[in-house]
Amino acid sequence: MKRLSLVLLLALALGCEQAREEDELLGPAIAVADKEWGGYLLEFGSPLALPRLGEDGWSHGETADDGNTFRWAVEEEVSLTLPSDREGPKLAFLECEPFQFEGSPTQWIAVTLNGEALTEVELRPGRDRYPIELPLVAGDNRLDLRFRYAGDPNRASADRRRLAVKFFRLHILPDGEGPV
């Protein structure tokens, strides 16, 4: 029995070594590893988003039940900075969810880029993606988002923040790409 266990252990060790060598040989050949993407993705709930978010109006990053991160806008207006190495219109998708309470009006977002009013987006109940065309300039772009309201959550809750919109991500597509 000891001899059989030793043979199985040796075979397992040799098999693992061979698999490791094959993985090292195949690793550089996997196309996904070296893909470049010319778009921009801001995950609002990530700590990496903090340098892009304006100083006021944003809450801390949180995790949704599905594992995605998000951040609440907790005032009637928030801002963020978007970098761009090119000038011109870009299609962006804003993924968010309005805060709603009994009797709340429909939430909307007024979008302004670099001081120019672009559009007002009426938000549907629940989490959704909204297309917005952003006429970016080369360098930093200031995106201001103004909301219809920032409401108080149910007073039975321990959460006392004024909530407007829950933001998940902003996805700016690369040049020449349409919606997915």
PDB file of C-alpha atoms in Angstrom:
ATOM      1  CA  MET A   1       0.000   0.000   0.000  1.00  0.00           C
ATOM      2  CA  LYS A   2       2.859   2.374   0.838  1.00  0.00           C
ATOM      3  CA  ARG A   3       4.473   1.604  -2.512  1.00  0.00           C
ATOM      4  CA  LEU A   4       1.213   2.411  -4.391  1.00  0.00           C
ATOM      5  CA  SER A   5       0.842   5.718  -2.497  1.00  0.00           C
ATOM      6  CA  LEU A   6       4.436   6.636  -3.341  1.00  0.00           C
ATOM      7  CA  VAL A   7       3.873   5.815  -7.042  1.00  0.00           C
ATOM      8  CA  LEU A   8       0.679   7.930  -7.129  1.00  0.00           C
ATOM      9  CA  LEU A   9       2.377  10.838  -5.374  1.00  0.00           C
ATOM     10  CA  LEU A  10       5.307  10.706  -7.819  1.00  0.00           C
ATOM     11  CA  ALA A  11       2.954  10.575 -10.829  1.00  0.00           C
ATOM     12  CA  LEU A  12       0.969  13.525  -9.496  1.00  0.00           C
ATOM     13  CA  ALA A  13       4.135  15.558  -8.937  1.00  0.00           C
ATOM     14  CA  LEU A  14       5.413  14.824 -12.456  1.00  0.00           C
ATOM     15  CA  GLY A  15       2.024  15.676 -13.958  1.00  0.00           C
ATOM     16  CA  CYS A  16       1.948  19.025 -12.126  1.00  0.00           C
ATOM     17  CA  GLU A  17       5.472  19.839 -13.311  1.00  0.00           C
ATOM     18  CA  GLN A  18       4.531  19.034 -16.907  1.00  0.00           C
ATOM     19  CA  ALA A  19       1.366  21.180 -16.666  1.00  0.00           C
ATOM     20  CA  ARG A  20       3.422  24.067 -15.236  1.00  0.00           C
ATOM     21  CA  GLU A  21       5.894  23.811 -18.146  1.00  0.00           C
ATOM     22  CA  GLU A  22       3.055  23.771 -20.720  1.00  0.00           C
ATOM     23  CA  ASP A  23       1.450  26.791 -19.055  1.00  0.00           C
ATOM     24  CA  GLU A  24       4.752  28.691 -19.198  1.00  0.00           C
ATOM     25  CA  LEU A  25       5.080  27.846 -22.901  1.00  0.00           C
ATOM     26  CA  LEU A  26       1.498  28.774 -23.789  1.00  0.00           C
ATOM     27  CA  GLY A  27       1.212  31.870 -21.572  1.00  0.00           C
ATOM     28  CA  PRO A  28       2.777  34.353 -24.048  1.00  0.00           C
ATOM     29  CA  ALA A  29       0.699  32.946 -26.933  1.00  0.00           C
ATOM     30  CA  ILE A  30      -2.682  33.715 -25.358  1.00  0.00           C
ATOM     31  CA  ALA A  31      -4.123  36.640 -27.330  1.00  0.00           C
ATOM     32  CA  VAL A  32      -6.248  38.021 -24.504  1.00  0.00           C
ATOM     33  CA  ALA A  33      -3.168  38.807 -22.427  1.00  0.00           C
ATOM     34  CA  ASP A  34      -1.933  41.563 -24.752  1.00  0.00           C
ATOM     35  CA  LYS A  35      -5.177  43.200 -25.862  1.00  0.00           C
ATOM     36  CA  GLU A  36      -5.172  46.979 -25.974  1.00  0.00           C
ATOM     37  CA  TRP A  37      -8.362  48.928 -25.500  1.00  0.00           C
ATOM     38  CA  GLY A  38      -8.666  52.577 -26.421  1.00  0.00           C
ATOM     39  CA  GLY A  39     -11.716  53.258 -24.270  1.00  0.00           C
ATOM     40  CA  TYR A  40     -12.056  54.547 -20.721  1.00  0.00           C
ATOM     41  CA  LEU A  41     -13.773  52.843 -17.795  1.00  0.00           C
ATOM     42  CA  LEU A  42     -14.390  54.511 -14.447  1.00  0.00           C
ATOM     43  CA  GLU A  43     -15.602  52.188 -11.687  1.00  0.00           C
ATOM     44  CA  PHE A  44     -17.157  54.689  -9.250  1.00  0.00           C
ATOM     45  CA  GLY A  45     -16.952  52.441  -6.179  1.00  0.00           C
ATOM     46  CA  SER A  46     -13.276  51.641  -6.627  1.00  0.00           C
ATOM     47  CA  PRO A  47     -10.612  53.498  -4.626  1.00  0.00           C
ATOM     48  CA  LEU A  48      -8.928  54.113  -7.991  1.00  0.00           C
ATOM     49  CA  ALA A  49     -11.836  56.428  -8.890  1.00  0.00           C
ATOM     50  CA  LEU A  50     -11.121  58.856  -6.034  1.00  0.00           C
ATOM     51  CA  PRO A  51      -8.619  61.076  -7.921  1.00  0.00           C
ATOM     52  CA  ARG A  52     -11.251  61.590 -10.658  1.00  0.00           C
ATOM     53  CA  LEU A  53     -14.161  62.473  -8.350  1.00  0.00           C
ATOM     54  CA  GLY A  54     -14.867  66.032  -7.249  1.00  0.00           C
ATOM     55  CA  GLU A  55     -14.345  66.876  -3.591  1.00  0.00           C
ATOM     56  CA  ASP A  56     -18.004  67.302  -2.678  1.00  0.00           C
ATOM     57  CA  GLY A  57     -21.153  65.253  -3.085  1.00  0.00           C
ATOM     58  CA  TRP A  58     -19.750  61.715  -3.239  1.00  0.00           C
ATOM     59  CA  SER A  59     -20.178  59.071  -0.573  1.00  0.00           C
ATOM     60  CA  HIS A  60     -17.791  56.185   0.129  1.00  0.00           C
ATOM     61  CA  GLY A  61     -17.432  53.172  -2.184  1.00  0.00           C
ATOM     62  CA  GLU A  62     -19.763  50.255  -1.492  1.00  0.00           C
ATOM     63  CA  THR A  63     -20.375  46.758  -2.862  1.00  0.00           C
ATOM     64  CA  ALA A  64     -23.711  45.665  -4.336  1.00  0.00           C
ATOM     65  CA  ASP A  65     -25.229  42.218  -3.773  1.00  0.00           C
ATOM     66  CA  ASP A  66     -23.922  41.126  -7.195  1.00  0.00           C
ATOM     67  CA  GLY A  67     -20.336  42.054  -6.257  1.00  0.00           C
ATOM     68  CA  ASN A  68     -20.136  45.251  -8.333  1.00  0.00           C
ATOM     69  CA  THR A  69     -18.907  48.380  -6.614  1.00  0.00           C
ATOM     70  CA  PHE A  70     -20.784  51.661  -6.591  1.00  0.00           C
ATOM     71  CA  ARG A  71     -20.807  55.076  -4.981  1.00  0.00           C
ATOM     72  CA  TRP A  72     -23.793  57.264  -4.048  1.00  0.00           C
ATOM     73  CA  ALA A  73     -24.098  60.891  -5.062  1.00  0.00           C
ATOM     74  CA  VAL A  74     -25.277  62.476  -1.793  1.00  0.00           C
ATOM     75  CA  GLU A  75     -25.904  66.057  -2.916  1.00  0.00           C
ATOM     76  CA  GLU A  76     -27.871  67.678  -5.729  1.00  0.00           C
ATOM     77  CA  GLU A  77     -24.710  68.114  -7.818  1.00  0.00           C
ATOM     78  CA  VAL A  78     -21.425  66.225  -8.231  1.00  0.00           C
ATOM     79  CA  SER A  79     -18.478  66.523 -10.562  1.00  0.00           C
ATOM     80  CA  LEU A  80     -15.703  64.366 -11.933  1.00  0.00           C
ATOM     81  CA  THR A  81     -12.701  64.790 -14.194  1.00  0.00           C
ATOM     82  CA  LEU A  82     -12.289  62.714 -17.332  1.00  0.00           C
ATOM     83  CA  PRO A  83      -8.918  62.474 -19.087  1.00  0.00           C
ATOM     84  CA  SER A  84      -8.758  62.368 -22.880  1.00  0.00           C
ATOM     85  CA  ASP A  85      -5.814  62.193 -25.229  1.00  0.00           C
ATOM     86  CA  ARG A  86      -8.031  63.104 -28.196  1.00  0.00           C
ATOM     87  CA  GLU A  87     -10.547  65.774 -29.041  1.00  0.00           C
ATOM     88  CA  GLY A  88     -14.014  65.111 -30.384  1.00  0.00           C
ATOM     89  CA  PRO A  89     -17.324  63.433 -29.636  1.00  0.00           C
ATOM     90  CA  LYS A  90     -17.220  60.139 -27.735  1.00  0.00           C
ATOM     91  CA  LEU A  91     -20.079  57.807 -26.954  1.00  0.00           C
ATOM     92  CA  ALA A  92     -20.262  57.069 -23.245  1.00  0.00           C
ATOM     93  CA  PHE A  93     -22.533  54.896 -21.138  1.00  0.00           C
ATOM     94  CA  LEU A  94     -23.389  55.915 -17.601  1.00  0.00           C
ATOM     95  CA  GLU A  95     -24.513  52.956 -15.475  1.00  0.00           C
ATOM     96  CA  CYS A  96     -26.522  54.089 -12.474  1.00  0.00           C
ATOM     97  CA  GLU A  97     -29.658  53.670 -10.377  1.00  0.00           C
ATOM     98  CA  PRO A  98     -31.833  56.453  -8.958  1.00  0.00           C
ATOM     99  CA  PHE A  99     -32.670  56.659  -5.270  1.00  0.00           C
ATOM    100  CA  GLN A 100     -36.429  56.271  -4.958  1.00  0.00           C
ATOM    101  CA  PHE A 101     -38.861  56.512  -2.089  1.00  0.00           C
ATOM    102  CA  GLU A 102     -42.620  56.374  -1.790  1.00  0.00           C
ATOM    103  CA  GLY A 103     -44.045  59.316  -3.698  1.00  0.00           C
ATOM    104  CA  SER A 104     -40.677  60.381  -5.115  1.00  0.00           C
ATOM    105  CA  PRO A 105     -40.682  62.175  -8.451  1.00  0.00           C
ATOM    106  CA  THR A 106     -38.809  60.722 -11.406  1.00  0.00           C
ATOM    107  CA  GLN A 107     -35.096  61.366 -10.975  1.00  0.00           C
ATOM    108  CA  TRP A 108     -33.114  63.003 -13.767  1.00  0.00           C
ATOM    109  CA  ILE A 109     -29.526  64.026 -14.378  1.00  0.00           C
ATOM    110  CA  ALA A 110     -28.587  67.273 -16.106  1.00  0.00           C
ATOM    111  CA  VAL A 111     -25.220  66.670 -17.797  1.00  0.00           C
ATOM    112  CA  THR A 112     -22.704  69.487 -18.325  1.00  0.00           C
ATOM    113  CA  LEU A 113     -19.229  69.061 -19.821  1.00  0.00           C
ATOM    114  CA  ASN A 114     -16.602  71.795 -19.526  1.00  0.00           C
ATOM    115  CA  GLY A 115     -19.319  74.350 -18.765  1.00  0.00           C
ATOM    116  CA  GLU A 116     -21.520  73.385 -21.740  1.00  0.00           C
ATOM    117  CA  ALA A 117     -24.974  71.971 -20.956  1.00  0.00           C
ATOM    118  CA  LEU A 118     -25.355  68.753 -22.957  1.00  0.00           C
ATOM    119  CA  THR A 119     -28.549  66.933 -22.047  1.00  0.00           C
ATOM    120  CA  GLU A 120     -30.982  65.888 -19.358  1.00  0.00           C
ATOM    121  CA  VAL A 121     -31.410  62.169 -18.814  1.00  0.00           C
ATOM    122  CA  GLU A 122     -34.574  60.846 -17.163  1.00  0.00           C
ATOM    123  CA  LEU A 123     -33.701  57.787 -15.073  1.00  0.00           C
ATOM    124  CA  ARG A 124     -35.810  54.657 -15.126  1.00  0.00           C
ATOM    125  CA  PRO A 125     -36.416  52.717 -11.897  1.00  0.00           C
ATOM    126  CA  GLY A 126     -33.630  50.256 -11.119  1.00  0.00           C
ATOM    127  CA  ARG A 127     -30.098  49.945 -12.416  1.00  0.00           C
ATOM    128  CA  ASP A 128     -29.621  50.808 -16.094  1.00  0.00           C
ATOM    129  CA  ARG A 129     -27.170  52.159 -18.684  1.00  0.00           C
ATOM    130  CA  TYR A 130     -27.708  55.528 -20.368  1.00  0.00           C
ATOM    131  CA  PRO A 131     -25.924  56.652 -23.548  1.00  0.00           C
ATOM    132  CA  ILE A 132     -24.457  60.150 -23.553  1.00  0.00           C
ATOM    133  CA  GLU A 133     -22.397  61.798 -26.278  1.00  0.00           C
ATOM    134  CA  LEU A 134     -19.478  63.669 -24.735  1.00  0.00           C
ATOM    135  CA  PRO A 135     -17.611  66.275 -26.859  1.00  0.00           C
ATOM    136  CA  LEU A 136     -14.254  65.793 -25.118  1.00  0.00           C
ATOM    137  CA  VAL A 137     -11.230  68.062 -25.402  1.00  0.00           C
ATOM    138  CA  ALA A 138      -7.646  66.855 -25.162  1.00  0.00           C
ATOM    139  CA  GLY A 139      -6.560  66.874 -21.509  1.00  0.00           C
ATOM    140  CA  ASP A 140      -8.853  66.940 -18.495  1.00  0.00           C
ATOM    141  CA  ASN A 141     -12.600  67.396 -18.972  1.00  0.00           C
ATOM    142  CA  ARG A 142     -14.917  68.423 -16.140  1.00  0.00           C
ATOM    143  CA  LEU A 143     -18.218  66.545 -16.086  1.00  0.00           C
ATOM    144  CA  ASP A 144     -20.902  68.051 -13.824  1.00  0.00           C
ATOM    145  CA  LEU A 145     -24.010  66.051 -12.953  1.00  0.00           C
ATOM    146  CA  ARG A 146     -27.005  67.827 -11.389  1.00  0.00           C
ATOM    147  CA  PHE A 147     -29.975  65.882 -10.019  1.00  0.00           C
ATOM    148  CA  ARG A 148     -33.636  66.668  -9.539  1.00  0.00           C
ATOM    149  CA  TYR A 149     -33.380  65.702  -5.851  1.00  0.00           C
ATOM    150  CA  ALA A 150     -31.264  64.129  -3.147  1.00  0.00           C
ATOM    151  CA  GLY A 151     -33.729  62.497  -0.780  1.00  0.00           C
ATOM    152  CA  ASP A 152     -33.568  61.212   2.760  1.00  0.00           C
ATOM    153  CA  PRO A 153     -33.757  57.448   3.161  1.00  0.00           C
ATOM    154  CA  ASN A 154     -36.374  55.870   5.363  1.00  0.00           C
ATOM    155  CA  ARG A 155     -35.833  57.239   8.857  1.00  0.00           C
ATOM    156  CA  ALA A 156     -36.177  53.699  10.214  1.00  0.00           C
ATOM    157  CA  SER A 157     -32.841  53.005   8.513  1.00  0.00           C
ATOM    158  CA  ALA A 158     -29.484  53.678  10.154  1.00  0.00           C
ATOM    159  CA  ASP A 159     -28.381  55.313   6.878  1.00  0.00           C
ATOM    160  CA  ARG A 160     -28.845  59.081   7.279  1.00  0.00           C
ATOM    161  CA  ARG A 161     -27.231  60.223   4.015  1.00  0.00           C
ATOM    162  CA  ARG A 162     -29.160  62.253   1.457  1.00  0.00           C
ATOM    163  CA  LEU A 163     -29.146  59.985  -1.592  1.00  0.00           C
ATOM    164  CA  ALA A 164     -29.566  61.030  -5.221  1.00  0.00           C
ATOM    165  CA  VAL A 165     -28.146  58.422  -7.606  1.00  0.00           C
ATOM    166  CA  LYS A 166     -26.116  55.243  -7.148  1.00  0.00           C
ATOM    167  CA  PHE A 167     -23.286  55.218  -9.728  1.00  0.00           C
ATOM    168  CA  PHE A 168     -21.641  51.991 -10.902  1.00  0.00           C
ATOM    169  CA  ARG A 169     -19.507  52.916 -13.911  1.00  0.00           C
ATOM    170  CA  LEU A 170     -18.869  55.317 -16.744  1.00  0.00           C
ATOM    171  CA  HIS A 171     -17.732  53.601 -19.922  1.00  0.00           C
ATOM    172  CA  ILE A 172     -16.392  55.751 -22.787  1.00  0.00           C
ATOM    173  CA  LEU A 173     -16.112  53.698 -25.956  1.00  0.00           C
ATOM    174  CA  PRO A 174     -12.979  53.722 -28.113  1.00  0.00           C
ATOM    175  CA  ASP A 175     -13.013  55.610 -31.407  1.00  0.00           C
ATOM    176  CA  GLY A 176     -15.201  53.977 -34.009  1.00  0.00           C
ATOM    177  CA  GLU A 177     -17.064  51.636 -31.651  1.00  0.00           C
ATOM    178  CA  GLY A 178     -20.803  51.687 -31.295  1.00  0.00           C
ATOM    179  CA  PRO A 179     -22.932  50.418 -28.438  1.00  0.00           C
ATOM    180  CA  VAL A 180     -22.586  46.828 -27.318  1.00  0.00           C
TER     181      VAL A 180
END
